[in-house]
CSV table of C-alpha atoms in Angstrom, one decimal:
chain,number,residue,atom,x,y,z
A,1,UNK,CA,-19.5,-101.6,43.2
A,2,UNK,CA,-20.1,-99.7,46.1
A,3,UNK,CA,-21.8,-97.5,44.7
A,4,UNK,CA,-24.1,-99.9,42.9
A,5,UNK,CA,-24.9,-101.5,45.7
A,6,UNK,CA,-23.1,-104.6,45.2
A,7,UNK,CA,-20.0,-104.8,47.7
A,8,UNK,CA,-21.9,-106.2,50.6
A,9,UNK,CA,-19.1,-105.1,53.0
A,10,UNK,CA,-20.2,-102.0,52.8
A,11,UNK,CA,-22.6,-100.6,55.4
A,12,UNK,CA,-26.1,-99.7,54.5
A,13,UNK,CA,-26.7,-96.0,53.9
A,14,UNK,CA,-26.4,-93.4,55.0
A,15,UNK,CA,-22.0,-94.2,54.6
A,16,UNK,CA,-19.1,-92.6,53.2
A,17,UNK,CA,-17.4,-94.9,51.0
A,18,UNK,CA,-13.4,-94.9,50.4
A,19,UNK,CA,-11.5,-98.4,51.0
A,20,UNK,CA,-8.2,-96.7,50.3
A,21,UNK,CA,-5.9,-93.4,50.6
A,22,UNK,CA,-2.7,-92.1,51.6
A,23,UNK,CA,-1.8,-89.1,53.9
A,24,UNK,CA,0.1,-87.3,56.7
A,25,UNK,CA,-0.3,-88.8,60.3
A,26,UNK,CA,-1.7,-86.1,62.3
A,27,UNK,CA,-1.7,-87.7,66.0
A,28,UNK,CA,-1.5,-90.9,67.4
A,29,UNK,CA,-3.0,-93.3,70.1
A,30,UNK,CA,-1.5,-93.8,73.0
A,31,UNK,CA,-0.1,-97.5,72.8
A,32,UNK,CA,0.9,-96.9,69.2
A,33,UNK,CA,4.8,-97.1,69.3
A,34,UNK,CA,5.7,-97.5,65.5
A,35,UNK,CA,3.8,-94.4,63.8
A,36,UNK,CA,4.4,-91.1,64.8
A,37,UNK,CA,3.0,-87.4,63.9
A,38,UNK,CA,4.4,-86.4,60.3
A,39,UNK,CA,4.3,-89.8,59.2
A,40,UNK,CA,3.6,-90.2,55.3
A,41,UNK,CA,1.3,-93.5,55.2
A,42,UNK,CA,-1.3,-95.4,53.0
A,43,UNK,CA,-4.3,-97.1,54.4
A,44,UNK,CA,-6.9,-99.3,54.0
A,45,UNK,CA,-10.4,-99.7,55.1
A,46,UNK,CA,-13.7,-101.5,54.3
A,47,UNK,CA,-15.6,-97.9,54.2
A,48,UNK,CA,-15.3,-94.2,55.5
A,49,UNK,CA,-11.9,-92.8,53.7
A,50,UNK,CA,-13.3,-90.4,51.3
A,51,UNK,CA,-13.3,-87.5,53.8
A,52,UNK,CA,-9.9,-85.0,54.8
A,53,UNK,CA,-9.8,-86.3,58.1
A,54,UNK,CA,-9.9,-90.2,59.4
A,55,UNK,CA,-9.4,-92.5,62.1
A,56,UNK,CA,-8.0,-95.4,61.1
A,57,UNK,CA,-6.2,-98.4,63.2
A,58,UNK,CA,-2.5,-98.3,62.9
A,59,UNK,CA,-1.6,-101.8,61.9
A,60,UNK,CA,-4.2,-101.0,58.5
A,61,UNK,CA,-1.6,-97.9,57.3
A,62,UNK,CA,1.8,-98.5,56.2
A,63,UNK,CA,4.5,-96.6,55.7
A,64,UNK,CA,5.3,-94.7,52.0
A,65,UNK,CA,8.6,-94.8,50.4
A,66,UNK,CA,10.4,-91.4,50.3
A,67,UNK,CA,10.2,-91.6,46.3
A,68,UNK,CA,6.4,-92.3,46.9
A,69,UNK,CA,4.2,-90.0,45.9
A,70,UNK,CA,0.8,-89.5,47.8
A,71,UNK,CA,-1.2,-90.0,44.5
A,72,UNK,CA,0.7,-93.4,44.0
A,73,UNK,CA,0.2,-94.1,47.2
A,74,UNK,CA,-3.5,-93.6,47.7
A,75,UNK,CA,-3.8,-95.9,43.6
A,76,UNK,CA,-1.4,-99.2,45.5
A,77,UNK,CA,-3.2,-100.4,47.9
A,78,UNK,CA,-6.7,-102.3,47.2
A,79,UNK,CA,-5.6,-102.7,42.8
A,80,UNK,CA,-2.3,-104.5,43.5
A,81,UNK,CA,-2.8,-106.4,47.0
A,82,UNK,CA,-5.9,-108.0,44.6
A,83,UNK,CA,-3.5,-108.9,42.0
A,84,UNK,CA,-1.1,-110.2,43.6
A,85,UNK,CA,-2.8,-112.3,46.1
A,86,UNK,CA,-4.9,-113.9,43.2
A,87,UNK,CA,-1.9,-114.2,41.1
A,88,UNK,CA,0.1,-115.6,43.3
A,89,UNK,CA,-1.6,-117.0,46.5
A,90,UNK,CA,-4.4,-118.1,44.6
A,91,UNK,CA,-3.6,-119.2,41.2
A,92,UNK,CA,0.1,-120.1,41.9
A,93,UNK,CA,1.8,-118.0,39.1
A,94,UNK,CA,5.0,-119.7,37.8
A,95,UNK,CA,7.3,-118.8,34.7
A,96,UNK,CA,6.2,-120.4,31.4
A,97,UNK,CA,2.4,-119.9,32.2
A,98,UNK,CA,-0.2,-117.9,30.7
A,99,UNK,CA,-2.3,-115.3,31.8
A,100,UNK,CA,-6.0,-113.8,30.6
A,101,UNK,CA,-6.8,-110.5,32.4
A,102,UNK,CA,-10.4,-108.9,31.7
A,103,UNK,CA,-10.4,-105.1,32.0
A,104,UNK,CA,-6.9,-105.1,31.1
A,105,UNK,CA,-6.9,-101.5,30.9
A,106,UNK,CA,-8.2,-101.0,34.9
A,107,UNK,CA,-6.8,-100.5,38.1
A,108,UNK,CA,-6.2,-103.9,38.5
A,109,UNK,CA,-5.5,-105.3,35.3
A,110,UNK,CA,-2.8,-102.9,34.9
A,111,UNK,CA,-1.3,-104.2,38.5
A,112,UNK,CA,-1.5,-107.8,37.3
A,113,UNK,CA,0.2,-107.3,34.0
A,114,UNK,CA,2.9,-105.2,35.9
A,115,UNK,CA,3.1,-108.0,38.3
A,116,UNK,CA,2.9,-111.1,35.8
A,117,UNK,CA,6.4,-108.6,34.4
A,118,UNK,CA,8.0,-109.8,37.6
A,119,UNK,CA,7.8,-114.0,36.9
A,120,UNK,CA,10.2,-114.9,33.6
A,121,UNK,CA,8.2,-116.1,30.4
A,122,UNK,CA,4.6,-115.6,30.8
A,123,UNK,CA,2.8,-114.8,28.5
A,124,UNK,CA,0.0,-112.3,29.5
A,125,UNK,CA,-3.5,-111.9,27.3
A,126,UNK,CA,-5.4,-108.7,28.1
A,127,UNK,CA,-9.2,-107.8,27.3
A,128,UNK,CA,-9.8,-103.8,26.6
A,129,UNK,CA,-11.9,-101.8,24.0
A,130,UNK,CA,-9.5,-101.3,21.0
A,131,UNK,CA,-8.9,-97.5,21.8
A,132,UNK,CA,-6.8,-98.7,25.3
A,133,UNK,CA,-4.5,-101.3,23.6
A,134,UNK,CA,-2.0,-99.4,22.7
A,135,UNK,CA,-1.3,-97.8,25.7
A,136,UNK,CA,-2.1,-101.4,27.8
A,137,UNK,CA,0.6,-102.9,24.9
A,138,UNK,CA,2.9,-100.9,25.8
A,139,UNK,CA,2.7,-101.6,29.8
A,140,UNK,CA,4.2,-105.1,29.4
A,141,UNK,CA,1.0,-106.8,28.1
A,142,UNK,CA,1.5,-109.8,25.9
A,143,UNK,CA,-1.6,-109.8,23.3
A,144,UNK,CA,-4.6,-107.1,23.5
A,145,UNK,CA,-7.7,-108.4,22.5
A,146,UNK,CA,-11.2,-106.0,22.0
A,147,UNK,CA,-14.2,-108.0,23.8
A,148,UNK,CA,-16.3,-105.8,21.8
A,149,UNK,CA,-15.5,-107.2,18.4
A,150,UNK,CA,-13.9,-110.6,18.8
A,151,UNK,CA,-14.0,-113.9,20.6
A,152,UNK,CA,-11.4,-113.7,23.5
A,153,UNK,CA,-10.9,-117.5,24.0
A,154,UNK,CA,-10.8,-118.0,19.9
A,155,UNK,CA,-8.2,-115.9,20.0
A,156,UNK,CA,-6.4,-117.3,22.9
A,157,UNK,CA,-6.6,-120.4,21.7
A,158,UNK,CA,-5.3,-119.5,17.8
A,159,UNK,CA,-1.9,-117.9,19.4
A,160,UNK,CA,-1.8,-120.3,22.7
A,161,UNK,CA,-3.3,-123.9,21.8
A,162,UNK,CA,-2.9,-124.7,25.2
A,163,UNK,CA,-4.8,-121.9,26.7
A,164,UNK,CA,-4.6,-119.5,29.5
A,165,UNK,CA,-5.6,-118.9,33.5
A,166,UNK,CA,-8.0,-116.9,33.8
A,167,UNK,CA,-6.8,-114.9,36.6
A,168,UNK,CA,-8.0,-111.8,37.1
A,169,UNK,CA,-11.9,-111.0,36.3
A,170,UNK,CA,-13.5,-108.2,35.7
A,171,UNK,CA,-15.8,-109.2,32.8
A,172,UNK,CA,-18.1,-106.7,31.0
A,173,UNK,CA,-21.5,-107.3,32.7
A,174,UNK,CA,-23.6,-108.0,29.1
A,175,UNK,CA,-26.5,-109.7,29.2
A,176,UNK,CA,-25.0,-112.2,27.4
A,177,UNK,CA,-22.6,-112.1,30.1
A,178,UNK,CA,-24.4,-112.5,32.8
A,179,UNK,CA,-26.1,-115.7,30.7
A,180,UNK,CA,-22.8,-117.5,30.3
A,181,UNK,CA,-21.6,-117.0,33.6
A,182,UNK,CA,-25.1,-118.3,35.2
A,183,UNK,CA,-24.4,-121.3,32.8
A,184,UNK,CA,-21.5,-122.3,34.0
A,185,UNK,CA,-22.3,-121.7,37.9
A,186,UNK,CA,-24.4,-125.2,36.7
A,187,UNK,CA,-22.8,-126.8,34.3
A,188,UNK,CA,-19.3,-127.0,36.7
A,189,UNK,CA,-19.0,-129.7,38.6
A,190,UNK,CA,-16.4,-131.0,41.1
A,191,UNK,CA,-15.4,-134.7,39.3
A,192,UNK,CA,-15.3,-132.7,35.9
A,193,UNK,CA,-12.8,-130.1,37.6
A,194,UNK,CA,-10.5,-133.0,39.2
A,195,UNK,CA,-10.8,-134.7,35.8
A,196,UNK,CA,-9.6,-132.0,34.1
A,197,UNK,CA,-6.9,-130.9,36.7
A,198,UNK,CA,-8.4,-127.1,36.6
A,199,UNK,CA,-10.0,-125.4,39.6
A,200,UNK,CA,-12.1,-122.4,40.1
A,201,UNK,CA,-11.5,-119.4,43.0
A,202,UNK,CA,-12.9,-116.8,44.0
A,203,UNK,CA,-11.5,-114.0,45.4
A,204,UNK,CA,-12.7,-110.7,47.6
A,205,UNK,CA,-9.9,-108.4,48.9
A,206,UNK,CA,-12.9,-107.0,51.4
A,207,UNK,CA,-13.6,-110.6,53.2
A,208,UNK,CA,-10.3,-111.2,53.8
A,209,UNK,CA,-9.7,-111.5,57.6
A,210,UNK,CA,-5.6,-112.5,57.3
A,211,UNK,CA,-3.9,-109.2,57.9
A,212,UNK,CA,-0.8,-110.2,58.6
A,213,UNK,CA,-1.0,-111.8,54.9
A,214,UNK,CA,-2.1,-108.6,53.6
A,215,UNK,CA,0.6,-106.8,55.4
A,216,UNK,CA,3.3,-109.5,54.3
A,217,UNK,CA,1.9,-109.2,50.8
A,218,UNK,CA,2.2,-104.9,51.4
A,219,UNK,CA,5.6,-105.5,52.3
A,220,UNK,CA,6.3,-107.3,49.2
A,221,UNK,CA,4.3,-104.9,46.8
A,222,UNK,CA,6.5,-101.9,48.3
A,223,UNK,CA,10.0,-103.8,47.9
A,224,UNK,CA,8.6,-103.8,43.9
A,225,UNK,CA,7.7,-100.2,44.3
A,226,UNK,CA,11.3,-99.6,45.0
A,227,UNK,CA,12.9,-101.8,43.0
A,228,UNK,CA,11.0,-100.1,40.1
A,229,UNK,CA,9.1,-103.2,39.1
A,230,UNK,CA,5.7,-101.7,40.0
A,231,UNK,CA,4.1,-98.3,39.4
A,232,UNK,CA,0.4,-97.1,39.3
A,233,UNK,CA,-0.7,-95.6,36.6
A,234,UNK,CA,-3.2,-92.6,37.6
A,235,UNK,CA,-5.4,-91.9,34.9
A,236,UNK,CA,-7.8,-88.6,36.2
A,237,UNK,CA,-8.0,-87.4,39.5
A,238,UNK,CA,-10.9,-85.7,40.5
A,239,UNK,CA,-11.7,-83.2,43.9
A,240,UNK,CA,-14.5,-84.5,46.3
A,241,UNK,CA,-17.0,-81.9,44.7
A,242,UNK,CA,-16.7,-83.7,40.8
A,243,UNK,CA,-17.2,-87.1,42.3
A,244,UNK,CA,-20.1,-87.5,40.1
A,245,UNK,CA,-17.9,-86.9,37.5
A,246,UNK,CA,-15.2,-89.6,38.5
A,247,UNK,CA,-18.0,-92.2,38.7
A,248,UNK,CA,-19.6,-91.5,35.5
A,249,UNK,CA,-15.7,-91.6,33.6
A,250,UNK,CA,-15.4,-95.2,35.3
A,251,UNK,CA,-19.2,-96.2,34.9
A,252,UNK,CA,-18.5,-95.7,30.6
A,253,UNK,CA,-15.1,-97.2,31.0
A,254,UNK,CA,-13.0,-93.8,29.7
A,255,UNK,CA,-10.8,-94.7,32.2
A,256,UNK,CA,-6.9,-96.5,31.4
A,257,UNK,CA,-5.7,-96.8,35.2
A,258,UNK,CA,-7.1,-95.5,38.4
A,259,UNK,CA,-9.4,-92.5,39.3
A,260,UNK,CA,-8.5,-90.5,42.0
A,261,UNK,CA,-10.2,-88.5,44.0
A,262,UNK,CA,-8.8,-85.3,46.0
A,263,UNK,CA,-9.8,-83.9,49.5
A,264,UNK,CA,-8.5,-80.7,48.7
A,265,UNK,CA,-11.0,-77.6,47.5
A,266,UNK,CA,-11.1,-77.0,43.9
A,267,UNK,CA,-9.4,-73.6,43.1
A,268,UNK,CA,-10.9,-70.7,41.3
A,269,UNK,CA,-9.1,-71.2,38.3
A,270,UNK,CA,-9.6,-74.7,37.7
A,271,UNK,CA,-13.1,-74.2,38.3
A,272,UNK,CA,-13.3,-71.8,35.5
A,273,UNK,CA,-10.7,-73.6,33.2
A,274,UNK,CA,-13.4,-76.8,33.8
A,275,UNK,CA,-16.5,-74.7,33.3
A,276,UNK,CA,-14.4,-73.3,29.7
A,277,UNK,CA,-14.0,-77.1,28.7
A,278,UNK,CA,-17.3,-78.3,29.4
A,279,UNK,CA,-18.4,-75.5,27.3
A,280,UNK,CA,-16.0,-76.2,24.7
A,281,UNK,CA,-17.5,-79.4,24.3
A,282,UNK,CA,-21.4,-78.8,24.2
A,283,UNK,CA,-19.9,-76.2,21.5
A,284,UNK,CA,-18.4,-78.7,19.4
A,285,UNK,CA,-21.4,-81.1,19.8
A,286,UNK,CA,-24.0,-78.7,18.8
A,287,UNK,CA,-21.8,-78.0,16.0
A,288,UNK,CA,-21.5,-81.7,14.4
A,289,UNK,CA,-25.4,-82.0,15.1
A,290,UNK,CA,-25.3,-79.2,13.0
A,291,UNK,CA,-23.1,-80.3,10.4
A,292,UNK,CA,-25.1,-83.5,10.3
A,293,UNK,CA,-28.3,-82.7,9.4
A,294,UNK,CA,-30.1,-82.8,6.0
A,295,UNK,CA,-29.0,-79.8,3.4
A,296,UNK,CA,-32.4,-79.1,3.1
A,297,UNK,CA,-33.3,-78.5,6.8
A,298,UNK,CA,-30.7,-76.3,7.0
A,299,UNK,CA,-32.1,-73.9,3.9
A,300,UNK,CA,-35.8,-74.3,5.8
A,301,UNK,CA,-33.7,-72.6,8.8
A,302,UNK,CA,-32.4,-69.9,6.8
């Protein structure tokens, strides 16, 4: 979003983006009594973590878990502190409900379904292209539906009569999309809400002024963490000089879990094993062009 221009937390550019990481404290402030040098910590930020070296306040890191890892740790933060807040501070999640998560197969879709694991008996509906679903099926989610080919509330409503929450967003931006969602901005209206007992929220992890919620909420995600109960699932990582590559796996949705991106210099060799891949492919592509075309274009040719 940042990217795109759409998070309007972010400053205007020139910035460096990065709302989340992990690392090794290096030094400390003077007044800070409760991180020290050699500290391993996550952190959080509206901008300005995608570089080796930061500055951050201390009461926006926390401390890792020994069995953490720094990849883990760097994936937690900004995924699972927006599903569980909307989950639970939000949209109240009790056992026996019903769940609908869009993007199932995302950073935070896969945090909500892990975190809808933790109440007894719900019942969690996931939206992914039909290539993810066995992978999201087999993370804990209920019923995987593709929002390419089908009707995601037909099919809610032909397994679960009496519906779902929809919880977690993170809709496919269509046309048609867009269409239905500017509908409904107009066609909701408070009195039809209170007379259908059903409210609406919105939700934005980067507007959120409550730390010592967010901390609480930390505390709470890292107890899970522990407990096994939670666990990112890192999909790619990527080093600061293939960002553009990271972005455009996200941008066509390649992606089951969270992107990564590492501070650390590419080495030599996985430059070349990279560059050996990437010609791989344009090999392979040129040759199913090849293979497609007419029988007599390829006698013309020879």
């Amino acid at each position: 979003m940042g990217r795109q221009g759409l998070y309007d937390a972010l400053a205007s550019p020139p910035v460096t983006m990065g709302m989340e990481g992990s690392g090794v404290v290096e030094a400390v402030g003077e007044e800070v009594a409760d991180r020290k040098a050699g500290d391993r910590v996550m952190m959080l930020s509206n901008s300005g973590l995608w570089q080796e070296l930061v500055v951050v306040p201390a009461d926006q890191t926390f401390l890792m878990p020994d069995a953490m890892s720094f990849q883990e740790a760097a994936a937690l933060p900004v995924n699972y502190l927006t599903a569980h807040l909307m989950l639970f501070e939000m949209a109240n999640l009790r056992p026996g409900k019903s769940v609908l998560v869009h993007m199932a197969a995302g950073g935070v879709g896969i945090a909500a379904t892990q975190l809808c694991q933790t109440v007894d008996r719900v019942t969690v509906f996931g939206t992914a292209s039909a290539s993810k679903h066995e992978v999201i099926l087999q993370g804990g989610l209920s019923h995987a539906i593709d929002y390419r080919t089908k009707d995601y509330v037909e099919e809610i409503r032909s397994i679960s009569p009496q519906g779902a929450a929809n919880l977690v967003t993170g809709q496919k931006k269509s046309l048609l999309a867009i269409a239905k969602t500017w509908y409904n901005q107009l066609s909701i209206s408070t009195l039809k809400l209170m007379q259908a007992n059903k409210s609406v929220c919105g939700f934005h992890l980067g507007h959120l002024k409550e730390f010592d919620l967010i901390r609480q909420t930390m505390d709470t995600l890292l107890d899970l963490y522990v407990q096994g109960k939670i666990k990112p699932r890192i999909d790619s990582t990527y080093h600061f000089e293939e960002v553009a590559d990271a972005m455009r796996r996200m941008h066509e949705r390649q992606n089951i879990g969270k992107v990564l991106l590492l501070p650390e210099p590419k080495k030599e060799e996985e430059k070349e094993e990279k560059a050996a891949e990437k010609l791989a492919e344009a090999s392979a592509a040129t040759q199913e062009e090849e293979e497609a075309k007419p029988e007599e274009v390829k006698a013309d040719q020879g």
